[in-house]
Every structure is written in C-alpha cells, then in structure tokens.
Amino acid sequence: MIEAKNITKRYGDKEAVKDLSFRVERGEVLGLLGPNGAGKTTMMRILTCYMPASSGSASIAGFDVFEQPLEVKKRIGYLPEIPPLYKELTVEGYLKFVCGIKDVPAKSTLKQVDAACAKAGLTDVRKRLVGNLSKGFRQRVGVAQALIHEPEVLILDEPTIGLDPRQIIEMRGLIKGLGGEHTVIISSHILQEVSATCGRVVIINEGQKVAEDTPAELARHVAGDQRMLARIKGPAGKVQKKLGAIKGVNGVELMEQDEKTVVFSINCSGVEVIADQLVSTLKANKWSLYELKPASLSLEDVFLKLTGK
Amino acid sequence: MRKILLLAQRELASYFASPIAYILGAVFFLISSHFFYVILSRASDSSMRMVFSNIMVVLLFIAPLLTMKLFAEEKKIGTMELLRTSPLTSWQIVLGKYLAVMGVFLALLATTLVYVVILYWVGKPEFGILFSGYIGLFLVGSAWLAAGLYTSSLTENQIISAVLAFVLLLLLWVLNWVEGLVGGWLGRVISEISILAHYSGFEKGIVDTAHVAYFLLFTFLFLFLSARHLEAERWS
C-alpha cells in the first residue's frame, strides 16, 4: 500500500533522511519511532506530497508521490505535527470545508462530518469555535480532519502529543481501531506509544533506519536483560553485595541514595526469576523494600542497544 | 471551480471574522469621503475625476494591508500544510484567495456609490465618464491585489508581505517619472510599465483596450508568479 524506496532528503548540507526504505501493507499500522529531529516529519511530508525527496521514490496505493501527487493526495489523510486549523470556524464548519477540498460529494458531507465527529469524540463541541477549544480537542479536530474522507492511507504525525493521559488512551484506541480498514503510519518518540498501537515499528535515528520489527520482537531483542529498580532501606554496601549474590542477578548498581533509602538498579534475566529470593534475602536481613519497579527502556537505551554503541 | 469558490468563501469569511476588513473599510470610506467632500465643495464640478485619483492613493496604502495575510497567515499557522496535502492545484489555491480579496475590494468600492448618488442629486454628472472611472479603479485594484497576493506568498510574516507589496506598487506607480531622465527607447519602455500612464485615460472617459490589456496582463502575471512560487516552494 505504501512503499518508500531509498528516500533521501537534503536541506542544504544536512541530510534529514538518509536512504530510508520501508513498506506498509494494506490494513497495517506502522510506527515511525525516533527521537526529535530524526527525520520522521520529513519522511511524512514526503509521503504526503508536501515536499519532494532529494532522491529515491515513494508510492501510495500504486501512485508515485512525485509523478501523480493529486491521485496520492486524494487517498491520504494527514495530521501534521501542528493541527492545521482555522480558528475562526466552528468545528462543524471546519470539517465541512475540509470535506469540500478533499472531494467528498456534497450529498454525503453531513454524514461524513457526523461519522468523523463520533470517531474523534467531538460530537459535544461541534458548534464551538475551533479557536476556543482546548489543545486536546484541537488535536482531535486534527484527527477528524484526517479521517473525514475515509482515506485509504492515514499519516498521523505525533497524534497524541499534548493530550492528557485519559485522552492518550482514547487516542490509542482510536488509532488501533483504524487499522484493518485503513493503512496507518504514525510517528512518535515514545516507545510505549508505538508498542500500544502499531503492528510493526521502524526505528529511525539521524534519518537512517536503525531497526524494523514488531514491537514484541523489538522489546525481546532489546531487553534480553531486564532492569529493575528497587528502593531499599538498609546499609548500601551490604545490600548491594547480598543482592548481587542472588541467582539470576547479573549486576547491581547503586543509582541514588538519601538519608534512609538506597535505590539500586538490578540487571536480571526477569523479575519472576529473582522475586522470591529477593524478598527472602531482604527479610532475612530485616531490610525493608519501599519500591520495586521495572526500569522502562527509554528510546535512548533502545538506540544504544541497536546501534551497539 | 467548486473548490475555488469554497476556498474563496472560507477566505472571505475569515476577513469578516477578524476586525481587519471592518477597520480597512472604515478607514477607506472615511478618507475617500473626506476627499469627495473637499473636492466637491471647492471645485463645484459634478464629476469624480479628482476623487478617483485620490481614491487610487488610498488604495495604494490599503491594498497591501488587504493582501498581506493571504498566504503569510496560512503559512504561519500551518494550514498551508492542509491545503498543500489536499487534492488542490496551486492555481485553485491562488484563484480562491484572489477571488476572496477581490470580493472585499468590491465591497469597499461599493461604498463609494454613495458619492454617485449625491452627485446625481446635486448636479448632472456624465454617466460615461463615471462608468469608465470605475472600470479604471477596478482594473487598478485587480492588478494591485494580484501583486499583493504574490508578495504574501513569499513570506510567512504579514508585515514583510505588506511592506514588499507597498514598495512594489509605489515603484510601479512612479516609474514613469524617470522617463525624462533616461530618455530614448528605454525611457519609453519604463514609462509603459508604469501604472499611472495606463490609468489616466479611464478618468477622462476613455476605455482603451490597450490599457485594459495592460491591467489584465499585470494581474495575470502576478497570479501566475504566485502559483509558480507555491510550486517552487516545495523544493526549498
């Protein structure tokens, strides 16, 4: 459905995207994951015909983004990084306008506006001015705008940015639901985000593809060793020694220390392997456990692992 | 065509959703009414010739302010990204915006019809001269707004857009002053480019197709440049 072949984009001397290739099959949800400035937005702008690549080719639904931009544009819905909103219009007026420029027949405009409002959770604010909406609602209007003509392909640039936690969960649900019917690409710099919504992830860094896999595979690949953070009340040196002796623990690192407690980072093959022994060790020494949580793998960790630096 | 009208409609609504159209309209009407009153009471002449010249000067200041937001604003707030990733051609975007600003301009021009009514009330103006004067004003306005639309497409800063448009219009206005200095065929060419030389006939009641063609060409040129610039911008 979407195919990018050896895309390179240069801004002057700087290469924002370097020789990037990937495919997205019909109905798939692909995540473009990378830190800020990795080239995600640039890649999306190339796919949406906003700007041409310096070299390489891309096609959507069989139409080349460079040769047949109008055909491509008819088939895509795009949510840019900043939702493109006209503040002086009402939500409904804005969506009707978008219907008009996206070739939705006049007859079905109202039906499509209704459907998009329902999907994006905008039904209650339809009559309000876009300019008076909160950031979360504006983001949703942006999503509704991308969905409104039921495009085959949806390209969403950081769709959950600026939303509160509840809205993020709703938005993830919405994006998941889009797969199957639509082919979706979302970008994000948050690992959990893409694992929650995408069937496949392409990780890019400095414009280059670092890895491509399913979220589960990536997590397994990256997190061969699991890291746990434990906040323990006890003498730091002794605790570290004892913890290190537990079977399954590959290393204990002192992370931080205050008057009462010490935080250790424990490298182990899995929390289930060490949990029992950890608790009994602490109990035997009369040390208290204040907190035990998995250290979430940050994107930086993923890159370090994947690039082997 | 449906899309052009839709774009124009949205643009027009945005003019009237902000105070800009009202303020510019009020300023235009105030100043041109002042000129009308002064000229009518001093000259005791039931024609609009002098009034039209003065309205032209007011338009010179107002046209850049009308056009400055057209592209600059959309670039700034990011809606250009919506337009450029929708199935629209550059020409549709340009013409939609141009139609909208022409709509505002016609509304401004319509306010001056009050003077015509007053003239008919107090005297016997000649319809033909009035009519050709309006055609002239309309053509000048069309050309200037097209130029302003173009400068707006160059930047995302509305003030820069307005200043560029003003400088461009002013230069084109006074270009014929250098005719005497340069002389020869070059002087002739320069004065032919100037707006003033092509406008003066309309005030006298002459609708010369050569001059009409000049303004239409002027308008088309800048609309064309705007559309080309939108295309070219993708490459930057």
Coordinates of C-alpha atoms in Angstrom, one line a residue:
Chain A
M1 CA 0.0 0.0 0.0
I2 CA 2.8 2.4 0.9
E3 CA 6.3 1.9 -0.4
A4 CA 9.3 4.1 0.2
K5 CA 12.5 3.2 -1.7
N6 CA 15.8 4.7 -0.8
I7 CA 14.4 8.1 0.2
T8 CA 17.0 10.8 0.9
K9 CA 16.1 14.3 1.7
R10 CA 18.8 17.0 2.0
Y11 CA 18.3 20.5 3.4
G12 CA 21.4 22.2 2.1
D13 CA 24.3 20.2 3.5
K14 CA 22.2 18.4 6.2
E15 CA 20.7 15.1 5.3
A16 CA 17.4 14.9 7.2
V17 CA 16.6 11.5 5.8
K18 CA 19.2 9.1 4.5
D19 CA 18.4 6.2 2.2
L20 CA 15.3 5.2 4.0
S21 CA 13.1 2.3 2.7
F22 CA 10.1 0.6 4.1
R23 CA 6.8 -1.0 3.1
V24 CA 3.4 -0.9 4.7
E25 CA 0.8 -3.5 3.7
R26 CA -2.9 -2.7 3.4
G27 CA -4.6 -2.5 6.8
E28 CA -1.3 -2.4 8.7
V29 CA -0.4 0.2 11.4
L30 CA 3.2 1.2 11.2
G31 CA 5.0 3.2 13.8
L32 CA 7.9 5.5 12.9
L33 CA 9.8 5.8 16.1
G34 CA 12.7 8.1 16.6
P35 CA 14.0 11.0 18.8
N36 CA 13.1 14.5 17.9
G37 CA 14.9 15.6 14.7
A38 CA 15.3 12.0 13.5
G39 CA 13.5 12.8 10.2
K40 CA 10.1 11.4 11.0
T41 CA 8.2 14.6 10.0
T42 CA 10.3 15.0 6.9
M43 CA 9.5 11.4 5.8
M44 CA 5.8 12.0 6.4
R45 CA 5.9 15.2 4.4
I46 CA 7.5 13.4 1.5
L47 CA 4.8 10.7 1.6
T48 CA 2.0 13.3 1.7
C49 CA 3.5 15.2 -1.3
Y50 CA 4.2 18.2 0.8
M51 CA 7.7 18.2 -0.4
P52 CA 9.7 16.0 -2.8
A53 CA 12.6 13.8 -1.8
S54 CA 16.1 14.7 -3.0
S55 CA 16.4 11.2 -4.3
G56 CA 14.6 7.9 -4.1
S57 CA 10.9 7.2 -4.8
A58 CA 7.8 6.5 -2.9
S59 CA 4.3 5.4 -3.9
I60 CA 1.0 5.2 -2.2
A61 CA -1.7 2.8 -3.4
G62 CA 0.4 2.4 -6.6
F63 CA 0.6 6.1 -7.3
D64 CA 4.0 7.8 -7.3
V65 CA 4.1 10.7 -4.9
F66 CA 6.2 12.7 -7.2
E67 CA 4.6 11.9 -10.6
Q68 CA 0.9 11.7 -9.5
P69 CA 0.6 13.9 -6.4
L70 CA -3.1 14.7 -7.0
E71 CA -4.0 11.0 -7.1
V72 CA -2.0 10.4 -3.9
K73 CA -3.5 13.4 -2.1
K74 CA -7.0 12.0 -2.8
R75 CA -6.1 8.8 -1.0
I76 CA -4.4 10.2 2.1
G77 CA -5.5 11.8 5.3
Y78 CA -2.7 13.7 7.1
L79 CA -2.4 15.1 10.5
P80 CA 0.6 17.4 10.6
E81 CA 2.7 18.0 13.7
I82 CA 0.7 21.2 14.3
P83 CA -3.0 20.5 13.5
P84 CA -3.9 22.8 10.6
L85 CA -6.9 24.5 12.0
Y86 CA -8.8 27.7 11.1
K87 CA -9.6 29.2 14.5
E88 CA -12.5 31.4 13.3
L89 CA -14.6 28.4 12.1
T90 CA -16.7 26.1 14.2
V91 CA -15.7 22.5 14.4
E92 CA -18.5 21.6 12.0
G93 CA -17.8 24.4 9.6
Y94 CA -14.1 23.5 9.5
L95 CA -14.9 19.8 8.8
K96 CA -17.3 20.7 6.1
F97 CA -14.6 22.9 4.5
V98 CA -12.2 20.0 4.6
C99 CA -14.8 17.8 3.0
G100 CA -15.0 20.2 0.2
I101 CA -11.3 20.4 -0.6
K102 CA -11.0 16.6 -0.2
D103 CA -13.5 15.8 -2.9
V104 CA -16.3 14.5 -0.6
P105 CA -19.5 14.7 -2.6
A106 CA -21.9 17.5 -1.2
K107 CA -24.6 14.9 -0.6
S108 CA -22.5 12.8 1.9
T109 CA -20.8 15.7 3.6
L110 CA -23.1 15.8 6.6
K111 CA -22.9 12.1 7.0
Q112 CA -19.1 12.2 6.9
V113 CA -18.9 15.1 9.4
D114 CA -21.2 13.1 11.8
A115 CA -19.0 10.0 11.4
A116 CA -15.7 11.8 11.9
C117 CA -17.1 13.7 14.9
A118 CA -18.3 10.5 16.5
K119 CA -15.0 8.7 15.9
A120 CA -12.8 11.6 17.2
G121 CA -15.2 12.3 20.2
L122 CA -16.2 15.8 19.0
T123 CA -19.9 15.4 19.0
D124 CA -20.4 17.7 22.0
V125 CA -18.2 20.5 20.7
R126 CA -19.4 20.6 17.1
K127 CA -20.9 24.0 17.3
R128 CA -18.0 25.6 19.1
L129 CA -15.3 27.7 17.5
V130 CA -12.1 25.8 16.9
G131 CA -10.1 28.7 18.4
N132 CA -11.9 28.3 21.8
L133 CA -11.1 24.6 22.1
S134 CA -8.5 23.2 24.5
K135 CA -5.3 21.7 23.0
G136 CA -6.6 18.2 23.4
F137 CA -9.8 18.9 21.5
R138 CA -7.9 20.7 18.8
Q139 CA -5.7 17.7 18.3
R140 CA -8.9 15.6 17.9
V141 CA -10.2 18.0 15.3
G142 CA -7.0 17.5 13.5
V143 CA -7.5 13.7 13.6
A144 CA -11.2 14.1 12.5
Q145 CA -9.9 16.3 9.6
A146 CA -7.6 13.5 8.5
L147 CA -10.3 10.8 8.7
I148 CA -13.1 12.7 7.2
H149 CA -12.9 11.5 3.6
E150 CA -12.3 7.9 4.7
P151 CA -8.9 7.8 3.0
E152 CA -7.1 4.5 2.3
V153 CA -4.0 5.8 4.0
L154 CA -3.7 7.8 7.2
I155 CA -0.5 9.6 8.1
L156 CA -0.5 10.9 11.7
D157 CA 2.4 12.9 12.9
E158 CA 2.6 12.6 16.7
P159 CA -1.1 12.1 17.2
T160 CA -1.1 12.0 21.0
I161 CA 1.2 15.0 21.7
G162 CA -0.4 17.5 24.0
L163 CA -3.2 15.1 25.2
D164 CA -3.8 14.3 28.8
P165 CA -3.4 10.6 29.9
R166 CA -7.1 9.7 29.5
Q167 CA -7.2 11.3 26.1
I168 CA -4.0 9.4 25.1
I169 CA -5.6 6.1 26.0
E170 CA -8.7 7.1 23.9
M171 CA -6.5 8.2 21.0
R172 CA -4.5 4.9 21.1
G173 CA -7.8 3.0 21.0
L174 CA -8.9 5.1 18.1
I175 CA -5.7 4.5 16.1
K176 CA -5.8 0.8 16.8
G177 CA -9.3 0.7 15.5
L178 CA -8.3 2.4 12.3
G179 CA -6.0 -0.5 11.3
G180 CA -7.6 -3.1 9.1
E181 CA -9.9 -0.6 7.4
H182 CA -7.1 2.0 6.8
T183 CA -3.4 1.7 6.3
V184 CA -1.9 3.9 9.0
I185 CA 1.6 5.4 9.7
I186 CA 2.0 7.2 13.0
S187 CA 5.2 8.8 14.3
S188 CA 6.2 9.1 17.9
H189 CA 9.3 9.5 20.1
I190 CA 7.7 7.4 22.8
L191 CA 8.4 3.7 22.8
Q192 CA 5.3 2.7 24.7
E193 CA 3.2 4.7 22.3
V194 CA 4.1 2.6 19.3
S195 CA 4.1 -0.7 21.2
A196 CA 0.5 0.1 22.2
T197 CA -0.8 0.9 18.7
C198 CA 1.4 -0.5 16.0
G199 CA 1.8 -3.9 14.4
R200 CA 5.2 -3.0 13.2
V201 CA 7.8 -0.4 14.1
V202 CA 10.5 1.3 12.0
I203 CA 13.1 2.9 14.3
I204 CA 15.0 5.8 12.7
N205 CA 17.8 7.9 14.1
E206 CA 19.5 10.7 12.3
G207 CA 17.5 10.0 9.2
Q208 CA 18.5 6.3 9.0
K209 CA 16.7 3.1 9.7
V210 CA 18.1 1.5 12.8
A211 CA 15.7 -1.4 13.1
E212 CA 12.4 -2.7 11.8
D213 CA 10.3 -5.3 13.6
T214 CA 7.1 -6.0 15.6
P215 CA 7.1 -4.2 19.0
A216 CA 7.2 -7.6 20.8
E217 CA 10.2 -8.7 18.9
L218 CA 12.0 -5.4 19.4
A219 CA 11.3 -5.5 23.1
R220 CA 12.6 -9.1 23.3
H221 CA 15.6 -8.3 21.2
V222 CA 16.5 -5.2 23.1
A223 CA 15.5 -6.3 26.6
G224 CA 17.4 -9.6 26.7
D225 CA 18.3 -8.3 30.1
Q226 CA 15.7 -6.8 32.3
R227 CA 16.4 -3.9 34.6
M228 CA 14.6 -3.5 37.9
L229 CA 14.7 -0.5 40.2
A230 CA 14.5 -1.3 43.9
R231 CA 14.3 1.2 46.7
I232 CA 15.6 -0.5 49.8
K233 CA 16.1 0.7 53.4
G234 CA 19.4 -0.8 54.6
P235 CA 23.2 -0.3 54.6
A236 CA 24.1 0.4 51.0
G237 CA 27.3 -1.6 50.6
K238 CA 25.9 -4.7 52.4
V239 CA 22.7 -4.7 50.4
Q240 CA 24.5 -4.4 47.1
K241 CA 26.7 -7.4 48.0
K242 CA 23.8 -9.6 49.1
L243 CA 21.6 -8.6 46.1
G244 CA 24.4 -9.4 43.7
A245 CA 24.6 -12.9 45.2
I246 CA 21.0 -13.7 44.3
K247 CA 20.8 -16.3 41.5
G248 CA 19.6 -14.7 38.2
V249 CA 21.0 -11.3 39.1
N250 CA 23.7 -10.2 36.7
G251 CA 24.6 -6.9 38.2
V252 CA 23.6 -4.4 40.9
E253 CA 24.3 -0.7 40.5
L254 CA 23.7 2.0 43.1
M255 CA 21.6 4.7 41.5
E256 CA 20.8 7.1 44.2
Q257 CA 20.9 7.4 48.0
D258 CA 19.1 9.6 50.6
E259 CA 19.2 9.5 54.4
K260 CA 17.1 6.4 54.7
T261 CA 16.9 4.6 51.5
V262 CA 19.1 3.5 48.6
V263 CA 17.9 2.9 45.0
F264 CA 19.6 0.0 43.2
S265 CA 19.3 -0.9 39.6
I266 CA 19.3 -4.7 39.2
N267 CA 20.1 -6.3 36.0
C268 CA 18.5 -9.7 35.8
S269 CA 17.0 -12.2 33.4
G270 CA 13.5 -11.5 34.6
V271 CA 11.6 -10.3 37.7
E272 CA 9.9 -13.7 38.0
V273 CA 13.3 -15.4 38.4
I274 CA 14.6 -13.2 41.2
A275 CA 11.4 -12.1 43.1
D276 CA 11.2 -14.9 45.7
Q277 CA 14.9 -14.8 46.6
L278 CA 15.0 -11.0 46.6
V279 CA 12.2 -10.9 49.2
S280 CA 13.6 -13.6 51.4
T281 CA 17.1 -12.0 51.3
L282 CA 15.6 -8.7 52.4
K283 CA 13.5 -10.4 55.1
A284 CA 16.4 -12.4 56.5
N285 CA 18.4 -9.2 56.9
K286 CA 15.5 -7.1 58.1
W287 CA 15.8 -4.6 55.3
S288 CA 12.6 -3.0 54.0
L289 CA 11.6 -2.8 50.4
Y290 CA 9.9 0.5 49.6
E291 CA 9.6 0.2 45.9
L292 CA 10.2 -2.3 43.1
K293 CA 9.5 -1.5 39.5
P294 CA 10.8 -2.3 36.1
A295 CA 13.1 0.4 34.7
S296 CA 11.3 1.3 31.5
L297 CA 13.5 1.1 28.5
S298 CA 13.9 4.6 27.1
L299 CA 14.4 5.3 23.5
E300 CA 18.0 6.1 24.2
D301 CA 18.5 2.7 25.6
V302 CA 17.0 1.1 22.5
F303 CA 19.3 3.1 20.3
L304 CA 22.3 2.2 22.4
K305 CA 21.4 -1.4 22.1
L306 CA 20.5 -1.4 18.5
T307 CA 23.4 0.7 17.3
G308 CA 25.7 -1.2 19.6
K309 CA 27.5 1.9 20.7
Chain B
M1 CA -14.4 25.5 -9.8
R2 CA -16.4 24.3 -6.8
K3 CA -13.1 24.1 -4.8
I4 CA -12.1 27.6 -5.9
L5 CA -15.4 29.0 -4.6
L6 CA -15.1 27.1 -1.4
L7 CA -11.6 28.4 -0.8
A8 CA -12.8 31.9 -1.6
Q9 CA -15.7 31.6 0.7
R10 CA -13.6 30.5 3.6
E11 CA -11.1 33.3 3.0
L12 CA -13.8 35.9 2.7
A13 CA -15.4 34.6 6.0
S14 CA -12.0 35.0 7.7
Y15 CA -11.7 38.6 6.6
F16 CA -15.0 39.4 8.3
A17 CA -14.3 37.2 11.3
S18 CA -11.4 39.5 12.2
P19 CA -11.6 43.3 12.6
I20 CA -9.3 43.8 9.6
A21 CA -12.0 44.1 6.9
Y22 CA -14.1 46.5 9.0
I23 CA -11.1 48.7 10.0
L24 CA -9.8 48.9 6.5
G25 CA -13.3 49.5 5.2
A26 CA -13.9 52.3 7.7
V27 CA -10.6 53.9 7.0
F28 CA -11.1 53.8 3.3
F29 CA -14.6 55.2 3.5
L30 CA -13.6 58.0 5.9
I31 CA -10.7 59.2 3.8
S32 CA -12.3 58.9 0.4
S33 CA -15.4 60.7 1.8
H34 CA -13.2 63.5 3.0
F35 CA -11.7 63.8 -0.4
F36 CA -15.1 63.7 -2.0
Y37 CA -16.4 66.4 0.2
V38 CA -13.5 68.7 -0.1
I39 CA -13.3 68.3 -3.9
L40 CA -17.0 68.7 -4.4
S41 CA -17.3 71.8 -2.3
R42 CA -14.2 73.5 -3.8
A43 CA -14.4 72.5 -7.4
S44 CA -18.2 72.6 -7.7
D45 CA -17.8 70.2 -10.5
S46 CA -20.2 67.2 -10.8
S47 CA -17.5 64.7 -11.8
M48 CA -15.5 62.2 -9.8
R49 CA -12.3 62.7 -11.7
M50 CA -10.3 64.2 -8.8
V51 CA -12.0 61.9 -6.4
F52 CA -10.9 58.8 -8.3
S53 CA -7.3 59.9 -8.3
N54 CA -7.4 60.3 -4.6
I55 CA -9.1 57.0 -4.0
M56 CA -6.3 55.5 -6.0
V57 CA -3.8 56.9 -3.5
V58 CA -5.8 55.5 -0.6
L59 CA -5.9 52.1 -2.4
L60 CA -2.2 52.2 -2.7
F61 CA -2.0 52.0 1.1
I62 CA -4.9 49.7 1.7
A63 CA -4.2 47.1 -1.0
P64 CA -1.1 45.7 0.7
L65 CA -2.9 45.6 4.1
L66 CA -5.7 43.6 2.4
T67 CA -3.5 41.1 0.8
M68 CA -0.8 40.7 3.5
K69 CA -2.5 37.8 5.3
L70 CA -3.5 35.7 2.3
F71 CA -0.6 33.3 2.3
A72 CA 1.6 34.6 5.1
E73 CA -1.0 33.8 7.7
E74 CA -1.7 30.3 6.5
K75 CA 2.0 29.5 6.4
K76 CA 2.4 30.8 9.9
I77 CA -0.4 28.8 11.5
G78 CA 0.3 25.7 9.5
T79 CA -2.9 25.4 7.5
M80 CA -0.8 25.7 4.3
E81 CA 0.2 22.1 5.1
L82 CA -3.5 21.1 4.9
L83 CA -4.0 22.9 1.6
R84 CA -0.9 21.5 0.0
T85 CA -1.6 17.9 1.0
S86 CA -5.2 18.1 -0.2
P87 CA -6.1 17.4 -3.8
L88 CA -5.9 21.0 -4.8
T89 CA -3.8 22.6 -7.6
S90 CA -1.7 25.7 -6.9
W91 CA -4.0 27.6 -9.3
Q92 CA -7.1 26.7 -7.3
I93 CA -5.5 27.9 -4.1
V94 CA -4.3 31.2 -5.8
L95 CA -7.6 31.9 -7.5
G96 CA -9.6 31.1 -4.4
K97 CA -7.7 33.6 -2.4
Y98 CA -7.7 36.2 -5.2
L99 CA -11.5 36.0 -5.6
A100 CA -11.9 36.5 -1.8
V101 CA -9.8 39.6 -1.7
M102 CA -11.5 40.9 -4.8
G103 CA -14.7 40.4 -3.0
V104 CA -13.5 42.6 -0.1
F105 CA -12.2 45.2 -2.6
L106 CA -15.6 45.3 -4.4
A107 CA -17.3 45.8 -1.1
L108 CA -15.0 48.8 -0.4
L109 CA -15.6 50.2 -3.9
A110 CA -19.4 49.8 -3.4
T111 CA -19.3 52.3 -0.5
T112 CA -18.2 55.0 -3.0
L113 CA -21.5 54.6 -4.9
V114 CA -22.9 56.9 -2.2
Y115 CA -20.9 59.7 -3.9
V116 CA -22.5 58.9 -7.2
V117 CA -26.0 59.2 -5.7
I118 CA -25.0 62.5 -4.1
L119 CA -23.6 63.7 -7.4
Y120 CA -26.8 62.9 -9.3
W121 CA -28.7 64.6 -6.5
V122 CA -26.8 67.9 -6.7
G123 CA -25.8 68.0 -10.3
K124 CA -25.8 66.3 -13.7
P125 CA -22.7 64.1 -13.9
E126 CA -21.9 62.3 -17.1
F127 CA -22.6 58.6 -16.8
G128 CA -20.0 57.5 -19.3
I129 CA -17.1 59.2 -17.5
L130 CA -18.2 57.9 -14.1
F131 CA -18.5 54.4 -15.6
S132 CA -15.1 54.4 -17.2
G133 CA -13.6 55.8 -14.0
Y134 CA -15.0 52.8 -12.1
I135 CA -13.7 50.4 -14.7
G136 CA -10.3 52.0 -14.2
L137 CA -10.4 51.8 -10.4
F138 CA -11.5 48.2 -10.7
L139 CA -8.6 47.3 -13.0
V140 CA -6.0 49.1 -10.9
G141 CA -7.4 47.4 -7.8
S142 CA -7.3 43.9 -9.5
A143 CA -3.7 44.5 -10.5
W144 CA -2.5 45.7 -7.2
L145 CA -4.2 43.0 -5.2
A146 CA -2.7 40.4 -7.5
A147 CA 0.7 41.9 -6.8
G148 CA 0.0 41.9 -3.0
L149 CA -1.1 38.3 -3.2
Y150 CA 2.2 37.5 -4.8
T151 CA 4.3 39.2 -2.1
S152 CA 2.2 37.4 0.5
S153 CA 3.2 34.1 -1.0
L154 CA 6.9 35.0 -0.5
T155 CA 6.9 35.1 3.3
E156 CA 5.2 33.9 6.5
N157 CA 5.4 37.4 8.0
Q158 CA 2.4 39.6 7.3
I159 CA 4.3 42.8 7.9
I160 CA 7.1 41.9 5.5
S161 CA 4.4 40.9 3.0
A162 CA 2.7 44.3 3.3
V163 CA 6.0 46.3 3.1
L164 CA 7.1 44.4 0.0
A165 CA 3.7 44.9 -1.7
F166 CA 3.8 48.6 -0.9
V167 CA 7.3 49.2 -2.2
L168 CA 6.5 47.2 -5.3
L169 CA 3.3 49.2 -6.0
L170 CA 4.9 52.5 -5.3
L171 CA 7.8 51.8 -7.6
L172 CA 5.5 50.7 -10.4
W173 CA 3.4 53.9 -9.8
V174 CA 6.3 56.4 -10.0
L175 CA 8.3 54.6 -12.7
N176 CA 7.2 57.0 -15.4
W177 CA 8.9 59.8 -13.6
V178 CA 12.3 58.6 -14.7
E179 CA 11.2 58.6 -18.4
G180 CA 12.6 62.1 -18.8
L181 CA 15.9 61.2 -17.1
V182 CA 16.6 58.0 -19.1
G183 CA 15.1 59.1 -22.4
G184 CA 15.1 57.1 -25.6
W185 CA 13.5 53.7 -26.1
L186 CA 14.4 52.6 -22.6
G187 CA 12.6 55.6 -21.1
R188 CA 9.6 54.7 -23.2
V189 CA 9.6 51.1 -22.1
I190 CA 9.9 52.1 -18.4
S191 CA 7.0 54.5 -18.7
E192 CA 4.9 51.8 -20.4
I193 CA 5.4 49.6 -17.4
S194 CA 4.3 52.3 -15.0
I195 CA 0.7 52.1 -13.7
L196 CA -0.1 55.8 -13.8
A197 CA 0.3 56.2 -17.6
H198 CA -2.2 53.4 -18.2
Y199 CA -4.7 54.7 -15.7
S200 CA -5.1 58.3 -16.6
G201 CA -7.3 57.6 -19.7
F202 CA -10.0 56.0 -17.7
E203 CA -10.5 59.1 -15.6
K204 CA -11.2 61.1 -18.8
G205 CA -13.8 58.6 -20.0
I206 CA -11.6 56.6 -22.4
V207 CA -11.6 52.9 -22.2
D208 CA -8.7 51.9 -24.3
T209 CA -8.3 48.2 -24.9
A210 CA -4.5 48.5 -24.8
H211 CA -4.7 49.9 -21.3
V212 CA -7.3 47.3 -20.3
A213 CA -5.0 44.6 -21.6
Y214 CA -2.1 46.1 -19.6
F215 CA -4.0 45.7 -16.3
L216 CA -5.3 42.2 -17.2
L217 CA -1.8 41.2 -18.1
F218 CA -0.4 42.7 -14.9
T219 CA -3.0 40.8 -12.9
F220 CA -2.3 37.5 -14.7
L221 CA 1.4 37.9 -14.4
F222 CA 1.3 38.2 -10.6
L223 CA -1.3 35.4 -10.2
F224 CA 0.9 33.2 -12.4
L225 CA 4.0 34.1 -10.3
S226 CA 2.1 33.2 -7.1
A227 CA 1.1 29.8 -8.4
R228 CA 4.7 29.2 -9.6
H229 CA 6.0 30.2 -6.3
L230 CA 3.8 27.8 -4.5
E231 CA 5.1 25.0 -6.7
A232 CA 8.7 26.1 -6.3
E233 CA 8.4 26.3 -2.5
R234 CA 8.0 22.6 -2.3
W235 CA 11.6 22.3 -3.4
S236 CA 13.1 24.6 -0.8

